[in-house]
CSV table of C-alpha atoms and ligand atoms in Angstrom, one decimal:
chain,number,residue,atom,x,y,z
A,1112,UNK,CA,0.0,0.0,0.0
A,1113,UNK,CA,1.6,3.4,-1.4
A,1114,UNK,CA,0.8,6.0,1.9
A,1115,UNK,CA,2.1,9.5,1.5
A,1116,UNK,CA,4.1,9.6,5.0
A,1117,UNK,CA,5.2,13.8,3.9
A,1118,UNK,CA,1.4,14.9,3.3
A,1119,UNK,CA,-0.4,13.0,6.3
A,1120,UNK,CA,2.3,14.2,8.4
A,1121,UNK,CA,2.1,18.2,6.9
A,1122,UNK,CA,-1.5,17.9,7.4
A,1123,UNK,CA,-1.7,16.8,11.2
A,1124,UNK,CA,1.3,19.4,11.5
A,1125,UNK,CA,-0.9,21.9,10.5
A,1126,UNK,CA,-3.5,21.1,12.3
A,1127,UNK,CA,-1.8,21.9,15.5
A,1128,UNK,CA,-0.1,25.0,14.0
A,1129,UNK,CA,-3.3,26.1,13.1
A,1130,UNK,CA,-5.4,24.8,15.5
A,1131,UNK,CA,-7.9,23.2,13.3
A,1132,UNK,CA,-8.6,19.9,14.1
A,1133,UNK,CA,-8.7,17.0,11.1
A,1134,UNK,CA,-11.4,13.8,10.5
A,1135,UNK,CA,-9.8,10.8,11.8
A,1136,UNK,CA,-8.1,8.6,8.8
A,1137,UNK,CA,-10.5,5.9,7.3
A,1138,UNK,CA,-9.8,2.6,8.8
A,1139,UNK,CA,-6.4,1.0,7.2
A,1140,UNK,CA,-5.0,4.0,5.4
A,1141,UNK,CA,-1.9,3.4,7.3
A,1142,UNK,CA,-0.3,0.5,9.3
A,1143,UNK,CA,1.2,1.2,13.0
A,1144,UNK,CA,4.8,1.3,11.3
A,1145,UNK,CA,3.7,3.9,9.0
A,1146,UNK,CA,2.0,6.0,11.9
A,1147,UNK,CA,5.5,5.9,13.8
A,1148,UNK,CA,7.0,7.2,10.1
A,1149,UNK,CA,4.6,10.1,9.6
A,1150,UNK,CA,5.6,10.7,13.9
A,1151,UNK,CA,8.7,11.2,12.7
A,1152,UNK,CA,7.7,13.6,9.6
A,1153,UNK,CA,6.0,15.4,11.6
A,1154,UNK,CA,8.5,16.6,14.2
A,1155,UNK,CA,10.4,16.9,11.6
A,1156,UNK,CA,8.2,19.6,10.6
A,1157,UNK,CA,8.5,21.2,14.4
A,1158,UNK,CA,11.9,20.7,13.6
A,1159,UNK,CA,12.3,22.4,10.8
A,1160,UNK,CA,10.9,25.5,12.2
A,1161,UNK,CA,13.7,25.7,15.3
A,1162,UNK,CA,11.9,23.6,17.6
A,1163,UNK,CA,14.1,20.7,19.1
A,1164,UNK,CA,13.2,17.1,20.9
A,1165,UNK,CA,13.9,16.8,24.5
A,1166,UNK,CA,12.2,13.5,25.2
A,1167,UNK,CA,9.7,10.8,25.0
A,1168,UNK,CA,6.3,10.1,26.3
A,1169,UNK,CA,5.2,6.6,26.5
A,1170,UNK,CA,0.8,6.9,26.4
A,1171,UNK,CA,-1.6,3.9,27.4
A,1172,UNK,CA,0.1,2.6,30.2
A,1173,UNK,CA,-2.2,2.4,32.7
A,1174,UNK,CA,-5.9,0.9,32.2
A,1175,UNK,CA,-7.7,4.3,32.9
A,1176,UNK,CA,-6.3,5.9,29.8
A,1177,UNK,CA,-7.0,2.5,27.7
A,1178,UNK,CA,-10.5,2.8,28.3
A,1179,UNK,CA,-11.4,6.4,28.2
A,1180,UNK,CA,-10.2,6.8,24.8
A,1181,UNK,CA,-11.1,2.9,23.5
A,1182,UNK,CA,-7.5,1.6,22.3
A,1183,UNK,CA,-5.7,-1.5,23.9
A,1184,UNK,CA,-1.9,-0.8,23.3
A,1185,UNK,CA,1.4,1.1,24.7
A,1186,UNK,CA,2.2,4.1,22.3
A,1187,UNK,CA,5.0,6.4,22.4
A,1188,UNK,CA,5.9,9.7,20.8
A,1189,UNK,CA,8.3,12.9,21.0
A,1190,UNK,CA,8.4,15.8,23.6
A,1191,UNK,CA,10.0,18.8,22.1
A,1192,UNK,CA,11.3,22.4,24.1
A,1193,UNK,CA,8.5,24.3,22.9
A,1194,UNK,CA,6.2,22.0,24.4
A,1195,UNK,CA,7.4,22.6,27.6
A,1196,UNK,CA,5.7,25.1,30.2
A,1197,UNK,CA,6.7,26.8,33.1
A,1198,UNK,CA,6.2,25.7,36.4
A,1199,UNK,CA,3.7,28.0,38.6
A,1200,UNK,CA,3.2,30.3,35.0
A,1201,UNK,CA,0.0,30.4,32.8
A,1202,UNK,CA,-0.7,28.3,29.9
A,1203,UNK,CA,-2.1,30.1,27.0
A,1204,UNK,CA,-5.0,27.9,26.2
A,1205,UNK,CA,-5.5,30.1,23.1
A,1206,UNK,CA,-2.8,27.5,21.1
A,1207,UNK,CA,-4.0,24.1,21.5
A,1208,UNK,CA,-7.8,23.0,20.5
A,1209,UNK,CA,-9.2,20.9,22.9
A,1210,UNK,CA,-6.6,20.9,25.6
A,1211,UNK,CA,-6.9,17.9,28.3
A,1212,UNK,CA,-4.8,17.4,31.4
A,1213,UNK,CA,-3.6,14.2,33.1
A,1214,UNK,CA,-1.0,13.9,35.9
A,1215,UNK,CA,2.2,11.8,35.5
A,1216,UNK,CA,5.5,10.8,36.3
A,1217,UNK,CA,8.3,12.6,35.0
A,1218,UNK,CA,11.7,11.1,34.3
A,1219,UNK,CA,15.3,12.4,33.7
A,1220,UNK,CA,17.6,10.5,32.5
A,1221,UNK,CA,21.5,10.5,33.7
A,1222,UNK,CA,23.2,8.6,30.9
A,1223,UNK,CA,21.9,7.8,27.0
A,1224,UNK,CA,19.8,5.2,26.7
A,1225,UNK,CA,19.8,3.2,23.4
A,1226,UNK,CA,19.7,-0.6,24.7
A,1227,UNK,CA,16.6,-2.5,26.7
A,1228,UNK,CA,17.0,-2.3,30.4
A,1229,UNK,CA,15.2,-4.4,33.0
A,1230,UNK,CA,13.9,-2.0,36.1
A,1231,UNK,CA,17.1,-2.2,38.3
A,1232,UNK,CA,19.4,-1.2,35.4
A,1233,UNK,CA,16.6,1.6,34.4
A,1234,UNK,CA,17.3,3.5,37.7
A,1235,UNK,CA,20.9,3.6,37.0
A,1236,UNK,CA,20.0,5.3,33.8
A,1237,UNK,CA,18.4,7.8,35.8
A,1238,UNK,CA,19.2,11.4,37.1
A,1239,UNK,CA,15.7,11.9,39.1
A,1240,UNK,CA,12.3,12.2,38.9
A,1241,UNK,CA,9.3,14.9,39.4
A,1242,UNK,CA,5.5,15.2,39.6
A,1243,UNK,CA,4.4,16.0,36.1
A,1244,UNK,CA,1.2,17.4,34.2
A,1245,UNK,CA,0.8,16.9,30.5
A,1246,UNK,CA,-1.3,18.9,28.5
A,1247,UNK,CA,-3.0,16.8,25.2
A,1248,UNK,CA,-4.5,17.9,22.6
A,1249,UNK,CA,-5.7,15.7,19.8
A,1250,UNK,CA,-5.6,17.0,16.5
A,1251,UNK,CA,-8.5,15.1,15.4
A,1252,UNK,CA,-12.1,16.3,15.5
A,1253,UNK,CA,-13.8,15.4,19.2
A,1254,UNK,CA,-10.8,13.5,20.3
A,1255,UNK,CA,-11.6,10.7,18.5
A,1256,UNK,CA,-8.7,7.9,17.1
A,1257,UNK,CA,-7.9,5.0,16.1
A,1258,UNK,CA,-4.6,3.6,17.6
A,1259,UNK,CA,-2.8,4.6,14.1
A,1260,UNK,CA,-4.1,7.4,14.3
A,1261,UNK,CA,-2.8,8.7,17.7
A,1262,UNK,CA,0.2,7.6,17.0
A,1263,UNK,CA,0.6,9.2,13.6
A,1264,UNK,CA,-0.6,12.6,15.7
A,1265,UNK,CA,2.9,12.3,18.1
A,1266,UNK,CA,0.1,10.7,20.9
A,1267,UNK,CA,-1.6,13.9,21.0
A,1268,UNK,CA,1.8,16.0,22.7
A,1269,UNK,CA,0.9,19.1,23.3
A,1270,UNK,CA,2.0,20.5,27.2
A,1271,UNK,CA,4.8,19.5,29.6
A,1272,UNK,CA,4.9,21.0,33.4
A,1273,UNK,CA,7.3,19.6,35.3
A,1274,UNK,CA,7.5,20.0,39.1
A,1275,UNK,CA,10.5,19.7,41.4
A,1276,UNK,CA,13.0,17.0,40.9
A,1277,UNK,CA,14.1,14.4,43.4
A,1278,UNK,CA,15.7,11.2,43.5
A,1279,UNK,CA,13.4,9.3,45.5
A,1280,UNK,CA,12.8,6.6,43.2
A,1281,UNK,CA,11.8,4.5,46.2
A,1282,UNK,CA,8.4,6.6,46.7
A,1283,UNK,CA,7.3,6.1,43.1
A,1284,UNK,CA,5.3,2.7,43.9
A,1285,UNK,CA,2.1,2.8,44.8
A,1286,UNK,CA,1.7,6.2,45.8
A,1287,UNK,CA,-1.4,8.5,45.5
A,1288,UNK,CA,-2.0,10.8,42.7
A,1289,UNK,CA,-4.8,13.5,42.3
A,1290,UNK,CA,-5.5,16.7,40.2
A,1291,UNK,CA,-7.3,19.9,41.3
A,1292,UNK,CA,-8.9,22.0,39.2
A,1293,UNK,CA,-9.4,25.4,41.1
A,1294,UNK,CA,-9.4,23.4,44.3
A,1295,UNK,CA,-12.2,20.8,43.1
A,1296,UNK,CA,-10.5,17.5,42.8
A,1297,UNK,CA,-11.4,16.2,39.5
A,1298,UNK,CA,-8.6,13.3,39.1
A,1299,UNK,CA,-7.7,10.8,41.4
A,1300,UNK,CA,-5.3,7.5,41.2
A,1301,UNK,CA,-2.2,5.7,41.8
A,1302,UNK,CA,0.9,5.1,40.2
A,1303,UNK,CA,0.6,1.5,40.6
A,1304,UNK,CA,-1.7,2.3,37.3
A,1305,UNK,CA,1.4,2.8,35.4
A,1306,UNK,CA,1.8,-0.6,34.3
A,1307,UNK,CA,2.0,-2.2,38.0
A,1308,UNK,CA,5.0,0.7,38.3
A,1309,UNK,CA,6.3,3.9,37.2
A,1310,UNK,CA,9.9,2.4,36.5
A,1311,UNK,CA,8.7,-0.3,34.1
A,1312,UNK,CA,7.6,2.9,31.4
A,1313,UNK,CA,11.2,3.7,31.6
A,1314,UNK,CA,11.6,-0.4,31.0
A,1315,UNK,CA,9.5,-0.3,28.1
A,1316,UNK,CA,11.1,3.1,26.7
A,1317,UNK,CA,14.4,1.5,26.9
A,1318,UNK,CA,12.7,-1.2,24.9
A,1319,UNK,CA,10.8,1.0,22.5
A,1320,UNK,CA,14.2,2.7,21.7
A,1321,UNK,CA,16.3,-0.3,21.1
A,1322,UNK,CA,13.7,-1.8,18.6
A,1323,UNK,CA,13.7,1.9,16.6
A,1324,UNK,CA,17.7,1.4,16.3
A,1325,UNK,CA,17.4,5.0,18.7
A,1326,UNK,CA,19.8,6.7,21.0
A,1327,UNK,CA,18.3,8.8,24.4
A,1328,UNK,CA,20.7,11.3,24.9
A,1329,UNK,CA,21.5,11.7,28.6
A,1330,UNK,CA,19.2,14.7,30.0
A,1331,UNK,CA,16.1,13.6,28.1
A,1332,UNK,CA,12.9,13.7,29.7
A,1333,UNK,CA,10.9,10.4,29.9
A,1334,UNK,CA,7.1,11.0,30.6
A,1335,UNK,CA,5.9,7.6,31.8
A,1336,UNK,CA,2.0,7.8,30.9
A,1337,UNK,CA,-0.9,9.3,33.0
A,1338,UNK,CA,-2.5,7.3,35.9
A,1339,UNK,CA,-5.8,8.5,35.6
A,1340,UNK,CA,-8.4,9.0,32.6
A,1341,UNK,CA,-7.6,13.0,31.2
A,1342,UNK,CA,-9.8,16.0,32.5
A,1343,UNK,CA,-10.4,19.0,29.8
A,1344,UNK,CA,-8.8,22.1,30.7
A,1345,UNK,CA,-10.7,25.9,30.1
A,1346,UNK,CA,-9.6,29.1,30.6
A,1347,UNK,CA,-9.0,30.7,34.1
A,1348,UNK,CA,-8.1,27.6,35.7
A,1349,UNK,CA,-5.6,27.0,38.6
A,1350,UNK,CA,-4.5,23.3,38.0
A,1351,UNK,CA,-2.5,21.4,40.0
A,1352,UNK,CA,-1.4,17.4,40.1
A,1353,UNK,CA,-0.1,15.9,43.2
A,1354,UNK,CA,1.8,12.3,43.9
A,1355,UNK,CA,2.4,11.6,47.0
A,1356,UNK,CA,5.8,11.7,47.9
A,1357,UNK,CA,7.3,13.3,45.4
A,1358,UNK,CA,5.2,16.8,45.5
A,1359,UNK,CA,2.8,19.3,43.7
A,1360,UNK,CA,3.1,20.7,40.4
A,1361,UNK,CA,0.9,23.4,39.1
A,1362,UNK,CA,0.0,25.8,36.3
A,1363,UNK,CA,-2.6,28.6,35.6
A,1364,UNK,CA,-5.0,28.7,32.2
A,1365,UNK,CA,-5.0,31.7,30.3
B,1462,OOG,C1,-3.4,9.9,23.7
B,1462,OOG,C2,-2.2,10.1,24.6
B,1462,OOG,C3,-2.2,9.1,25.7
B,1462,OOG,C4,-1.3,8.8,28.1
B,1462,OOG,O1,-0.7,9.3,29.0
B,1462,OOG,O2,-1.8,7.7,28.2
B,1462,OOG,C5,-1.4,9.6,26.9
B,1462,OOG,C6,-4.6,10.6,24.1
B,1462,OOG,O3,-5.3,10.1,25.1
B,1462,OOG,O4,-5.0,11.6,23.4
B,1462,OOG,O5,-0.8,10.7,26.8
């Protein structure tokens, strides 16, 4: 099957830079492979305009997210500079289209990673770890996907707040995690979500990068997938995301 990786790619590109959201792809105009290709086209096209990657986010790791949104696999896709947001600062809502928040665990990592690692190895490939909030924003009408699809669309990247880092990697099992929205607690779960726990998404990463024949450079950002289903986001909002033990993070809306 002949797919044009370029075109699909400049089109879901522009969707974001424009904010207009696209139809979802008919059923089988692409294969998974070919959704990670036109990924890649289209940070190419963030790339191409200065913007630079600083990460990965693995998405679908926990059950919550699975069934919100009606796929069954682990996805991953690219976190680039202008994606990420101040801690504490507001978010212009203005640039995304349907912005949704979900709380997660945020990882950096000490040394490059281009090899699978098993979960005591992954912590040596670590520097520390913070409370995180990711902002999504699907560029398909109404959020809706196919797996393909979400893939093809970087798995809907759109935000990054990151709150303090530690290196109490020991506190990331199990532990509580809720989201406020202007006090009102509208997200609540555990990292034990995060398939069983938050160190096996830098497991699967590991693994994910291997099999694309990919380096990590040390310093990259490794957002491990949200806990909890995602809660839409509007103007005027104080949000903040909490896991227990490791701390807050927040952000204003604009
Ligand atoms: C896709 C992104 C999934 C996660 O943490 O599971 C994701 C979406 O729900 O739009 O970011």
């Amino acid at each position: 099957m002949s797919v044009d990786i370029q075109s699909i790619a400049a089109q879901l590109d522009g969707a974001a830079l424009h904010r207009q959201a696209v139809p979802q792809f008919a059923p089988g105009s692409f294969t998974l492979a070919q959704a990670y290709d036109i990924q890649r086209a289209s940070v190419a096209c963030r790339q191409a305009r200065g913007d630079t990657v600083c990460g990965i986010k693995l998405g679908f790791t926990s059950r919550a997210k699975m069934v919100q949104m009606g796929v069954d696999d682990l996805i991953w896709g690219w976190l680039t500079r202008q994606m990420r947001e101040e801690e504490a600062a507001t978010v212009d809502l203005g640039k995304y289209i349907h912005p949704r928040v979900e709380p997660e665990v945020c990882f950096l990592t000490r040394r490059a990673i281009d090899r699978p690692l098993n979960a005591l190895e992954a912590v040596d490939y670590l520097e520390a770890v913070a409370p995180a909030l990711e902002i999504i924003d699907s560029r398909y009408q109404d959020f809706r996907f196919s797996l393909e699809d979400v893939v093809a669309d970087n798995c809907s990247s759109a935000g990054v707040v990151v709150g303090g880092w530690s290196r109490d990697f020991a506190a990331l099992g199990n532990a509580g995690v809720l989201v406020a929205q202007d006090g009102r607690i509208t997200l609540t779960g555990s990292t034990a979500a995060i398939l069983g726990h938050p160190l096996r998404a830098v497991v699967q990463a590991a693994r994910l990068v291997a099999a694309a024949e990919l380096s990590l450079p040390a310093g990259s950002l490794i957002m491990a997938g949200a806990a909890t289903a995602a809660a839409a986001l509007a103007p005027g909002q104080h949000v903040q995301g909490q896991i227990n033990g490791l701390g807050k993070v927040e952000f204003f809306t604009g």
